[in-house]
Short mmCIF file of C-alpha atoms and ligand atoms in Angstrom, two decimals:
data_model
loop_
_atom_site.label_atom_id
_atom_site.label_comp_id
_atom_site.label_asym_id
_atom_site.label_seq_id
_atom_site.Cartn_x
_atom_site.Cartn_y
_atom_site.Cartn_z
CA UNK J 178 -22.11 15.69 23.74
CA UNK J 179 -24.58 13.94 21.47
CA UNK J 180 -27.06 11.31 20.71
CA UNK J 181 -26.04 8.80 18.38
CA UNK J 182 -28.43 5.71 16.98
CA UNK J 183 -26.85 3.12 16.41
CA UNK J 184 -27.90 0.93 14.08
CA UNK J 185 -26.95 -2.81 14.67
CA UNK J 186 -27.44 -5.22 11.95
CA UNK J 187 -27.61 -8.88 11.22
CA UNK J 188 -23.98 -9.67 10.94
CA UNK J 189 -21.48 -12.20 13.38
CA UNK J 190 -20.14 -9.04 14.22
CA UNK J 191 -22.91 -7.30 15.71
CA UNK J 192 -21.72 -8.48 19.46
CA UNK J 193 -18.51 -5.78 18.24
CA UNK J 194 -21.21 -3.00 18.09
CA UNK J 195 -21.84 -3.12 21.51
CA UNK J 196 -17.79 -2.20 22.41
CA UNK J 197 -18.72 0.63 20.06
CA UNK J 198 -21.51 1.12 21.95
CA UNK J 199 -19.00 1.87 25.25
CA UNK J 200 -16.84 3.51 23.72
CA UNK J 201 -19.23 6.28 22.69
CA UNK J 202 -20.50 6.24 26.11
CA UNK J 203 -16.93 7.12 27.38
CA UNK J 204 -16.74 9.82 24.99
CA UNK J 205 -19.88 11.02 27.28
CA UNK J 206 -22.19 10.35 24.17
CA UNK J 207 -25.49 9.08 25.16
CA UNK J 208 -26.84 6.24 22.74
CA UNK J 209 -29.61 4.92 21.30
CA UNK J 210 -29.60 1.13 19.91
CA UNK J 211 -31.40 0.76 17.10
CA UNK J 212 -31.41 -3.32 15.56
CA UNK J 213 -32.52 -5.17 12.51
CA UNK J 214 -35.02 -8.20 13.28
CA UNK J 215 -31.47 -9.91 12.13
CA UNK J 216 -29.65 -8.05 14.70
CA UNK J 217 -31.53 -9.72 17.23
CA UNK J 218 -30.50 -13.29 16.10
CA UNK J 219 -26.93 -12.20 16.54
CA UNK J 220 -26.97 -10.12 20.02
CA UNK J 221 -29.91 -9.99 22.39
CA UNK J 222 -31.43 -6.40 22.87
CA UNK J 223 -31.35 -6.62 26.68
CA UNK J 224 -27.75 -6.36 26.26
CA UNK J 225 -27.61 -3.36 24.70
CA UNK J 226 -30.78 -2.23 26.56
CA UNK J 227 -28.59 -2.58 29.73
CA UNK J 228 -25.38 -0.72 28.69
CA UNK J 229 -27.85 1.66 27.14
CA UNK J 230 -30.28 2.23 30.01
CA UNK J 231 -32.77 3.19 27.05
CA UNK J 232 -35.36 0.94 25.38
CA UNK J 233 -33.68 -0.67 22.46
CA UNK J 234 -35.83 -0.37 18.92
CA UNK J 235 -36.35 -3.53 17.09
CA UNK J 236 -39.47 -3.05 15.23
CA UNK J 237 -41.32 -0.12 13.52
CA UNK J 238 -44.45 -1.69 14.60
CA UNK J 239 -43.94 -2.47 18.58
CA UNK J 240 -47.38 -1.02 20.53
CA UNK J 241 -46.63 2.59 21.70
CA UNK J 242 -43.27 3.02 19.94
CA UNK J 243 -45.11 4.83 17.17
CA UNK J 244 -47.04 7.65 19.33
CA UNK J 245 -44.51 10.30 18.77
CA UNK J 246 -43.85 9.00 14.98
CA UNK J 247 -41.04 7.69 16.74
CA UNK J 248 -38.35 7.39 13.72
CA UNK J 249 -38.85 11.17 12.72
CA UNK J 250 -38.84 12.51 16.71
CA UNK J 251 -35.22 10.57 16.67
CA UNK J 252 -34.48 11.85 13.57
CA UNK J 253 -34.05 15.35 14.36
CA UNK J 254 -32.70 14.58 17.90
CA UNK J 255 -29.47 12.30 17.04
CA UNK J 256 -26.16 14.34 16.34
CA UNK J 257 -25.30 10.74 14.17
CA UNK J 258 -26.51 7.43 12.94
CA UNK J 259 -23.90 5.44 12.77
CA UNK J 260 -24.62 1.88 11.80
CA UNK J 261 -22.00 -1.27 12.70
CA UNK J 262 -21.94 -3.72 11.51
CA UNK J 263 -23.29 -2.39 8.27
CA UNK J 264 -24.75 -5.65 6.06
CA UNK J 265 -25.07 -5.74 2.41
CA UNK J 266 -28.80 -5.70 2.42
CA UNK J 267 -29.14 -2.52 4.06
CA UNK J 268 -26.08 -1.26 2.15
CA UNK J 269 -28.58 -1.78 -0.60
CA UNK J 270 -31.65 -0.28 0.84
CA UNK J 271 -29.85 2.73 2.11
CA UNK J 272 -28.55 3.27 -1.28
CA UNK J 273 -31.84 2.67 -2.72
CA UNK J 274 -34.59 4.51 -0.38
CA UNK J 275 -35.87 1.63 0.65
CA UNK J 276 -37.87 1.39 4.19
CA UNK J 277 -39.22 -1.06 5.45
CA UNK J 278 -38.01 -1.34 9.12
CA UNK J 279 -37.06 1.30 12.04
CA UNK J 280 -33.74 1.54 11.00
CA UNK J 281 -33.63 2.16 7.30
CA UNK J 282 -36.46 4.48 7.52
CA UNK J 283 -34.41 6.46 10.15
CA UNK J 284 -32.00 6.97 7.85
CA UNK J 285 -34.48 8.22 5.16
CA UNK J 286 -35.64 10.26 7.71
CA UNK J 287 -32.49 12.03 9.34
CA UNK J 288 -30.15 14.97 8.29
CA UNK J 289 -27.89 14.07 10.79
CA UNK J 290 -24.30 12.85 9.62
CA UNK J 291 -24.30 9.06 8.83
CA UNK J 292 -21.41 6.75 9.47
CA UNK J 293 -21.29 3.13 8.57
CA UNK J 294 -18.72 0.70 9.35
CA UNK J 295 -19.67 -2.06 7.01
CA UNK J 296 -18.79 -5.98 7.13
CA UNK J 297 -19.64 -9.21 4.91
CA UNK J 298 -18.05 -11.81 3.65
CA UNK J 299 -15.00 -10.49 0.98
CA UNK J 300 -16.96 -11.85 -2.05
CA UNK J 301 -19.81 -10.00 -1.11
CA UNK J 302 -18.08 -6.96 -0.46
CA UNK J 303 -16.19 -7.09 -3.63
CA UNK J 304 -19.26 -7.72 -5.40
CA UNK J 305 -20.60 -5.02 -7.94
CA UNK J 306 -23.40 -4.59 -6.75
CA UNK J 307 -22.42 -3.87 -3.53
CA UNK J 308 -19.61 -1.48 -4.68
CA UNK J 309 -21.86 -0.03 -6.56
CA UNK J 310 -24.29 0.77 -3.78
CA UNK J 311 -21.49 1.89 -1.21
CA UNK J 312 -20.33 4.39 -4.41
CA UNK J 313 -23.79 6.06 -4.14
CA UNK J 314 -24.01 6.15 -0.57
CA UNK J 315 -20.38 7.97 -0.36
CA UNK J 316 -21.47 10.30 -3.06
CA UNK J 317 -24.34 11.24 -0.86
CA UNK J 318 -21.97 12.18 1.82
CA UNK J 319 -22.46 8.77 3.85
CA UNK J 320 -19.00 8.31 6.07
CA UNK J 321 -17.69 4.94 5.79
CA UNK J 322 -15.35 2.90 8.26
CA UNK J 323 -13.40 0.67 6.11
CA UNK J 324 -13.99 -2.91 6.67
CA UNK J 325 -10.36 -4.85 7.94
CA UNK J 326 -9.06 -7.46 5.82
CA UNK J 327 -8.25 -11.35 7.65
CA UNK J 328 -9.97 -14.36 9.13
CA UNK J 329 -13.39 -13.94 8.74
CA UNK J 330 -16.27 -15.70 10.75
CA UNK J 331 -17.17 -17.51 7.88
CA UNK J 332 -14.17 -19.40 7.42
CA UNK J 333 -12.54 -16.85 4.80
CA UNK J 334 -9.37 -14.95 4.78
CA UNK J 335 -9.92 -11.27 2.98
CA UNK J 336 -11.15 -7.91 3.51
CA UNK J 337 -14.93 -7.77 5.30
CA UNK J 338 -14.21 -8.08 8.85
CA UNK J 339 -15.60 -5.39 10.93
CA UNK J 340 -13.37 -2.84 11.84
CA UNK J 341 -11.87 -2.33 14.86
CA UNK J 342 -14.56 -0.77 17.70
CA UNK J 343 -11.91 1.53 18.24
CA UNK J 344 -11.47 2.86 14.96
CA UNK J 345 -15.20 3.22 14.17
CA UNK J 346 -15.90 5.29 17.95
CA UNK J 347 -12.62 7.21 16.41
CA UNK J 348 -14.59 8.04 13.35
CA UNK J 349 -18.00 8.72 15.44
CA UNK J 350 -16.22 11.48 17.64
CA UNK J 351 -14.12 12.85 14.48
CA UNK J 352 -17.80 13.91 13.06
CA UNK J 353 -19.20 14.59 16.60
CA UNK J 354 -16.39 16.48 17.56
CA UNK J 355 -16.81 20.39 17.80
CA UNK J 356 -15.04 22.10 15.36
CA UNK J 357 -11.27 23.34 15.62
CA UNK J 358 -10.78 27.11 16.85
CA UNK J 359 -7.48 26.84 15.34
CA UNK J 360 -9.14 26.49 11.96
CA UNK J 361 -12.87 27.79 11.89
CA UNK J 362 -13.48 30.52 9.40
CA UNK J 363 -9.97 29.99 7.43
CA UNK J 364 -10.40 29.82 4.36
CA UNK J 365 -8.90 26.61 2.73
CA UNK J 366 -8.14 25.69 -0.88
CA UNK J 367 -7.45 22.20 -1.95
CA UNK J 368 -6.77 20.99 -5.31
CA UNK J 369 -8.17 17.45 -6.30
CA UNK J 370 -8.26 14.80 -9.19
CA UNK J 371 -6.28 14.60 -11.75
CA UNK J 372 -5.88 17.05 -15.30
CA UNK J 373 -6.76 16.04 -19.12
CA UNK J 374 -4.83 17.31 -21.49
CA UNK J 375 -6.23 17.74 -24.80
CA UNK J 376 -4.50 15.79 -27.79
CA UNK J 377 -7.62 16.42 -30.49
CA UNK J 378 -11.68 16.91 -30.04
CA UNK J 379 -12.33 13.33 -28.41
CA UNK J 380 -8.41 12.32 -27.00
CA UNK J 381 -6.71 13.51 -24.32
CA UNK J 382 -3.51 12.51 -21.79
CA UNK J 383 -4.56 12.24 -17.93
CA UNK J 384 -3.73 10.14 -14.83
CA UNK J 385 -5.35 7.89 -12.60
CA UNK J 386 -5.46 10.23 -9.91
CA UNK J 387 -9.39 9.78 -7.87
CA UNK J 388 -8.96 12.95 -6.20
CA UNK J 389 -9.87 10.91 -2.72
CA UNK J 390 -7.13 12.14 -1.01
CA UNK J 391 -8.24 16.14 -2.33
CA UNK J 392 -11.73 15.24 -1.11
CA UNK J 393 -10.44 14.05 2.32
CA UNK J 394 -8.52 16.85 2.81
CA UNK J 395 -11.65 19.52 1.70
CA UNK J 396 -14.25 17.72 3.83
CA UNK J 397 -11.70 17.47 6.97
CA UNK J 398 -10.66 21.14 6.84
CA UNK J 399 -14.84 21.83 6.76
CA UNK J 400 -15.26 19.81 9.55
CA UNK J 401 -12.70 21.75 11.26
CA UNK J 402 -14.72 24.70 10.51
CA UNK J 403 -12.68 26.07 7.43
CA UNK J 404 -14.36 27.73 4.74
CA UNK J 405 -13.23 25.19 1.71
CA UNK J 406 -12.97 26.50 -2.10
CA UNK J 407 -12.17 23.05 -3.60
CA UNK J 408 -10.72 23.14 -7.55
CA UNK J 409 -11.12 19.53 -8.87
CA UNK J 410 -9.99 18.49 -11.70
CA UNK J 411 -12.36 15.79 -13.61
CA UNK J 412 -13.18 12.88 -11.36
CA UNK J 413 -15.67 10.48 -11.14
CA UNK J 414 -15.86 10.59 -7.71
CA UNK J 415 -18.54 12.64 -6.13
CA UNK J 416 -16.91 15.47 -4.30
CA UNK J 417 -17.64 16.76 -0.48
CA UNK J 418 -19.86 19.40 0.30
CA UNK J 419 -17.65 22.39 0.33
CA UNK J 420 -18.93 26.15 0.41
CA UNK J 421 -17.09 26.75 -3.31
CA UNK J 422 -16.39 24.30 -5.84
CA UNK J 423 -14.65 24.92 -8.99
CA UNK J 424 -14.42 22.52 -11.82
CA UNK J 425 -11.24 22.50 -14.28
CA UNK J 426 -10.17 20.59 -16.86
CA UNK J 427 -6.51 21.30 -17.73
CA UNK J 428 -3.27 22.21 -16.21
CA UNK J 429 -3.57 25.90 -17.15
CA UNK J 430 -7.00 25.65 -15.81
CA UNK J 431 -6.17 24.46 -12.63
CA UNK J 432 -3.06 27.22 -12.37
CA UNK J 433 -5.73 30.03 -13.42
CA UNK J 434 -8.45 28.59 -10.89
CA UNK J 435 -5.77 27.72 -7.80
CA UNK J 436 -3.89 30.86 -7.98
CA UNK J 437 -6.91 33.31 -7.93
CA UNK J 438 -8.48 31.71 -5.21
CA UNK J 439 -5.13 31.55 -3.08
CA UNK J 440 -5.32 35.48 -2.96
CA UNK J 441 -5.70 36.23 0.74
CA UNK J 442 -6.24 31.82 1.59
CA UNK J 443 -4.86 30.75 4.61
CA UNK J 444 -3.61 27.44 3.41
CA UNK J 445 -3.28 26.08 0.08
CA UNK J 446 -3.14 22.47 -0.32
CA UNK J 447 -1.96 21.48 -3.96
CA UNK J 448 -3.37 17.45 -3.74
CA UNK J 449 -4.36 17.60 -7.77
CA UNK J 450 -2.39 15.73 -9.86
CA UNK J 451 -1.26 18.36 -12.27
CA UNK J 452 -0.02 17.15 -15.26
CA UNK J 453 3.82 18.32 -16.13
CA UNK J 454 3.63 18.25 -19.79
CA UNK J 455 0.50 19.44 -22.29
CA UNK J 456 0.47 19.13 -26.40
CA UNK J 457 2.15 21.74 -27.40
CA UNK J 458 -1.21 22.73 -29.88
CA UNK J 459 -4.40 20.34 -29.62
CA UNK J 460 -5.65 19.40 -33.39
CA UNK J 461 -8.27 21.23 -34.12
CA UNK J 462 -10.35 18.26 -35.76
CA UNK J 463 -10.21 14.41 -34.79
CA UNK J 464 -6.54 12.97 -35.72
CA UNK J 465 -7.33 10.09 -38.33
CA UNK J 466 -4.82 6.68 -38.23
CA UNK J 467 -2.07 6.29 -40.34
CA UNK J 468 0.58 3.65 -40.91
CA UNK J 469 3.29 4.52 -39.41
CA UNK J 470 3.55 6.01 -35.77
CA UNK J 471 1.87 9.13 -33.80
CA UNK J 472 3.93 11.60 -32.73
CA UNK J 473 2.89 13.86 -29.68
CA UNK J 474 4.67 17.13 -28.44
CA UNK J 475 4.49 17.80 -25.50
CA UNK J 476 5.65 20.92 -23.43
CA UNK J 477 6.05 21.52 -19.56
CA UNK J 478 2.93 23.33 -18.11
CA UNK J 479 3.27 25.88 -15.18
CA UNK J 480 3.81 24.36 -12.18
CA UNK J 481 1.21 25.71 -9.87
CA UNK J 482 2.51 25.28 -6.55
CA UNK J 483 6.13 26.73 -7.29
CA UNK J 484 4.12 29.84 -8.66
CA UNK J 485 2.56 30.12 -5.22
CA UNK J 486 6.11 29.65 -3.49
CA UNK J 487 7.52 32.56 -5.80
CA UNK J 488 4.32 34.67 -5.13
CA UNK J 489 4.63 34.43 -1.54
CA UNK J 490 8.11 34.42 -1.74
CA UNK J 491 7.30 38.07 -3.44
CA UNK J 492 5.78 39.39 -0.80
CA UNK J 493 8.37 38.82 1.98
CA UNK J 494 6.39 35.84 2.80
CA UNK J 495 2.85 37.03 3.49
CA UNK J 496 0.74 34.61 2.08
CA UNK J 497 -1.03 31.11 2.35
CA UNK J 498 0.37 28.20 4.25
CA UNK J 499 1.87 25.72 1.45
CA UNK J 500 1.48 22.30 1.03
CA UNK J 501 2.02 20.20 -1.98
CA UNK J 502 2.39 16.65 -2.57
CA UNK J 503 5.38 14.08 -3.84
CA UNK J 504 4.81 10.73 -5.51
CA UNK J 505 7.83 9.03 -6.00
CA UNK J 506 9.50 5.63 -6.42
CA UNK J 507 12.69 6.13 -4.81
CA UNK J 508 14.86 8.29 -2.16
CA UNK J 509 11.48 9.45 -1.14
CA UNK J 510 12.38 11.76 1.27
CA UNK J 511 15.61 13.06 0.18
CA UNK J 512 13.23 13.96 -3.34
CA UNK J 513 10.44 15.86 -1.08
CA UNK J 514 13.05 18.03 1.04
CA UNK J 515 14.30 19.11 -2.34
CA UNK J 516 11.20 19.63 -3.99
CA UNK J 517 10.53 21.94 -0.65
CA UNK J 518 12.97 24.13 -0.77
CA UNK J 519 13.17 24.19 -5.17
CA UNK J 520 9.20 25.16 -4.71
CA UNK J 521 9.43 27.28 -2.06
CA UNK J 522 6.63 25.92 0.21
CA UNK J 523 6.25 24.91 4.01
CA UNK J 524 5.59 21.05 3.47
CA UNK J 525 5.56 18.23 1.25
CA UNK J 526 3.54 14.96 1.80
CA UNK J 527 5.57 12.54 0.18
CA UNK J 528 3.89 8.86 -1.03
CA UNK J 529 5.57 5.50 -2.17
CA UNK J 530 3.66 5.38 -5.81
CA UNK J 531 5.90 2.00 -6.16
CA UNK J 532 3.32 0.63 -3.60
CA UNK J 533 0.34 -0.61 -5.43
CA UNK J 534 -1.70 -0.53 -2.10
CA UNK J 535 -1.37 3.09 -1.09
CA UNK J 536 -1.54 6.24 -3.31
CA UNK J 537 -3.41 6.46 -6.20
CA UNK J 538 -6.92 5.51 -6.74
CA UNK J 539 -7.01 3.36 -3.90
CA UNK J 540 -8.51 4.41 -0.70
CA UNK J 541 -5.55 3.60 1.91
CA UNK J 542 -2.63 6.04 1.99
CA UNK J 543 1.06 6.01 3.86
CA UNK J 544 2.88 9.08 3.63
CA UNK J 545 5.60 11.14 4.85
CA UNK J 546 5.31 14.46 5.95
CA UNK J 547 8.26 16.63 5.46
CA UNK J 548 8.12 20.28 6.50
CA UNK J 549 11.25 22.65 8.32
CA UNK J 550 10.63 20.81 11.47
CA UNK J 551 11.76 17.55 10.19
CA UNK J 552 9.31 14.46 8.85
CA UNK J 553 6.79 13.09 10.32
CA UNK J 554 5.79 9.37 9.00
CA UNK J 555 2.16 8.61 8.61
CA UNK J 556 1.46 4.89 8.74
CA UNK J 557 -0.91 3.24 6.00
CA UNK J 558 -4.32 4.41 6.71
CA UNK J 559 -7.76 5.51 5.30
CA UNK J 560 -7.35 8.83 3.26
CA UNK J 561 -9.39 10.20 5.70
CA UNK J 562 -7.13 9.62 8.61
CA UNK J 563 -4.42 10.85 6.46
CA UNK J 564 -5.84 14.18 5.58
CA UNK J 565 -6.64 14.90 9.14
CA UNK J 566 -3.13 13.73 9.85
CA UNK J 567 -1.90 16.53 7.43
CA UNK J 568 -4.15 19.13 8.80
CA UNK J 569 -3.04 18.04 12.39
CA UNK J 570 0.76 19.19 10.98
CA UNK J 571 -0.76 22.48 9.49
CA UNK J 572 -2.21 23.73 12.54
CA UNK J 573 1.04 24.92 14.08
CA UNK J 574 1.95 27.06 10.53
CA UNK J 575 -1.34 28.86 10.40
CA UNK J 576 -0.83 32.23 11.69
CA UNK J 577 -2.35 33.71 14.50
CA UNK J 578 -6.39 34.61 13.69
CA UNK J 579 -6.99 38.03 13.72
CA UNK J 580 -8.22 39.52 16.56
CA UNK J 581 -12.17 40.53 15.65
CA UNK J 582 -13.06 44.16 15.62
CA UNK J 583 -15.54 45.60 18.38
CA UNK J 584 -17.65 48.50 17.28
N1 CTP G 232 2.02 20.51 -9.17
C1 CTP G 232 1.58 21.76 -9.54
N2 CTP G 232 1.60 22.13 -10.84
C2 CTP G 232 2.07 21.31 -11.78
C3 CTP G 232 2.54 20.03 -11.42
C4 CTP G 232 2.49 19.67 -10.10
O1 CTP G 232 1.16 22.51 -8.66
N3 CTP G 232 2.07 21.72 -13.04
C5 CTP G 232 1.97 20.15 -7.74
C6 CTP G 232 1.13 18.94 -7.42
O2 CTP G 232 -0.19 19.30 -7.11
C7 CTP G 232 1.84 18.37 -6.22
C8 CTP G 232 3.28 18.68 -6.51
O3 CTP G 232 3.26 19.81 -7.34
O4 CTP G 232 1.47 19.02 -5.02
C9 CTP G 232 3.96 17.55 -7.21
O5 CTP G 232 5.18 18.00 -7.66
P1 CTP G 232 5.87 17.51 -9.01
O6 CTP G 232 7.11 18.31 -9.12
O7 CTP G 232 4.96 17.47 -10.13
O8 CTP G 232 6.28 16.13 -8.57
P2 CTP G 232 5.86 14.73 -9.02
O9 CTP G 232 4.88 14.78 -10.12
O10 CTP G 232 5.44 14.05 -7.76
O11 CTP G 232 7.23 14.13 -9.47
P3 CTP G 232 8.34 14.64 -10.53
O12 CTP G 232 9.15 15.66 -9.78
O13 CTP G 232 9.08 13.41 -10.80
O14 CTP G 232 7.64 15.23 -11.69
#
């Protein structure tokens, strides 16, 4: 069990944290309240001093808290600092470096995990700047709880409300928890992001695949204590830490890179969005305008997870656990059972792409899972949740580890 800090800030939702606060403590977590001067407006330290039974830090600068350079002695102690609610302004210094209080220079000062579970008013959280700042802060490996959308304490109706204490002590223990024996020391290879397919020099055909769900699915198979080889295709997302990554460009790229670092995987999770066709020959030099209209050729590429399914398929079926991915705008399921059996693998995740919400490039996902034990429906949820969701449906596929060796 660990010690978390957890950083309460000055937000209407701060008397939430302390349900958070609880529900870590039922976990068996031990916790450590760390506030904002703002904080304190909102919630009154006693209270979470109480459910605590520790002294609650409010100030860099209280008499005696400072003897043990108190910020860098909890640094290295907590297992996470997980802050809720998460404001704007330290959104902003987090992203930026800045310290000037207990709390953000804990987080300069930590290599522990860090979760935040942010919440503003919708405006403010849909404002540049802010998106801007939470971009950095997730491509530094910051875990985020998505803020719930509906009435909000200032009157509003939108996305910004905290989310629910439930869902942010889920997220806590999901980092906190001890790896899976199931899954530690597999190795794992995910595809991600979408492929560019090159017309001339400077043009090219893609999609508007993020690779998010990929990325989920990499950093929750490492946090299950898989070792990851993650092929992404180009994104501007910033990907998870993963023990190998391997940047492509194109289909054939991503067929070259998946299918030599399949050899001897124990799962291979084909999340990329591959493209189906390529120009059948790229110009060589920039393709001026003319009048009249551009014609493209295009020709199918290889399709990299039915290569897998007839590879395995090969070798009496000793090989990776497959799972590949169906977005589709009708008879969604029917579609993914074929797509199964025509590519030869053990699952298919299907998604709604009709849906503007879920899928792609947004961060929420629905799917359904179909594998030989039926379907499994996955209700609209962060990526995150999804991926562990799929990995939760793996688990029973993987085959037994092998039994170490004693010399
Ligand atoms: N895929 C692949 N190689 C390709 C194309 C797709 O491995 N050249 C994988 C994708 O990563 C995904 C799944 O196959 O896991 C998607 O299957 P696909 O047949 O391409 O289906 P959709 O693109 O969803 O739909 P459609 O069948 O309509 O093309």
């Amino acid at each position: 069990m660990a010690l978390v800090a957890l950083g309460v800030t000055g937000g209407i939702s701060a008397y939430k944290s302390v349900e958070v606060c609880r529900g870590l403590q039922k976990l068996g977590h031990e916790v450590v309240a760390v506030m904002t001067r703002a904080a304190t407006k909102f919630v009154g330290p006693l209270t979470f001093e109480a459910i605590t039974r520790r002294e609650v830090i409010t100030s860099q600068w209280t008499p005696g808290a400072n003897a043990d350079i108190e910020h860098i002695a909890l640094a290295s102690d907590i297992g996470l600092l997980l802050v809720a609610p998460c404001t704007a302004n330290v959104i902003g210094k987090f992203a930026h470096g800045m310290a000037d209080d207990f709390l953000t220079s804990l987080y300069l000062a930590t290599t522990a995990p860090v979760l935040i579970a942010p919440a503003m008013n919708t405006n403010m959280l849909a404002h540049p700047a802010v998106q801007e700042n939470v971009r950095i802060l997730e491509a530094r490996g910051v875990r985020r709880v998505e803020p719930g959308e509906g009435y909000l304490a200032c009157g509003w109706v939108g996305k910004g409300r905290l989310a629910e204490p439930a869902e942010i002590v889920e997220a806590a223990q999901a980092i906190l928890a001890p790896v899976d024996a199931s899954w530690r020391g597999r190795h794992v290879v995910v595809s991600a992001g979408p492929t560019y397919e090159d017309i001339d020099p400077v043009r090219f055909v893609g999609n508007r695949s993020s690779g998010r769900m990929g990325f989920a699915l990499a950093a929750d198979a490492r946090r299950r204590g898989a070792r990851v080889t993650l092929v992404a295709g180009p994104t501007r997302m910033e990907p998870p830490q993963v023990e190998t990554l391997v940047r492509v460009r194109s289909a054939a790229e991503m067929h070259a890179a998946v299918l030599a670092a399949a050899e001897g995987a124990d799962v291979v999770v084909m999340a990329a969005a591959v493209a189906d066709y390529t120009p059948v020959a790229p110009a060589a030099g920039k393709i001026a305008k003319g009048d009249g209209p551009l014609v493209l050729t295009l020709e199918r590429t290889r399709d990299v997870l039915a290569d897998l399914g007839a590879r395995r398929a090969r070798h009496s079926g000793e090989g990776p656990v497959l799972v590949g991915f169906a977005a589709e705008t009708s008879d969604l399921l029917a579609k993914a059972a074929v797509k199964r059996e025509r590519k030869g693998v053990d699952m298919i995740v299907a998604n709604d792409v009709s849906n503007p919400d879920i899928g792609f490039d947004v961060d929420a996902n629905a799917v359904s899972i179909v594998s030989a034990g039926g379907v499994v429906d996955v209700p609209r949820q962060s990526k995150m949740r999804i991926a562990a969701a799929i990995l939760d449906q793996v688990t029973p596929l993987l085959r037994p580890a092998p039994v170490p060796v004693r010399s």
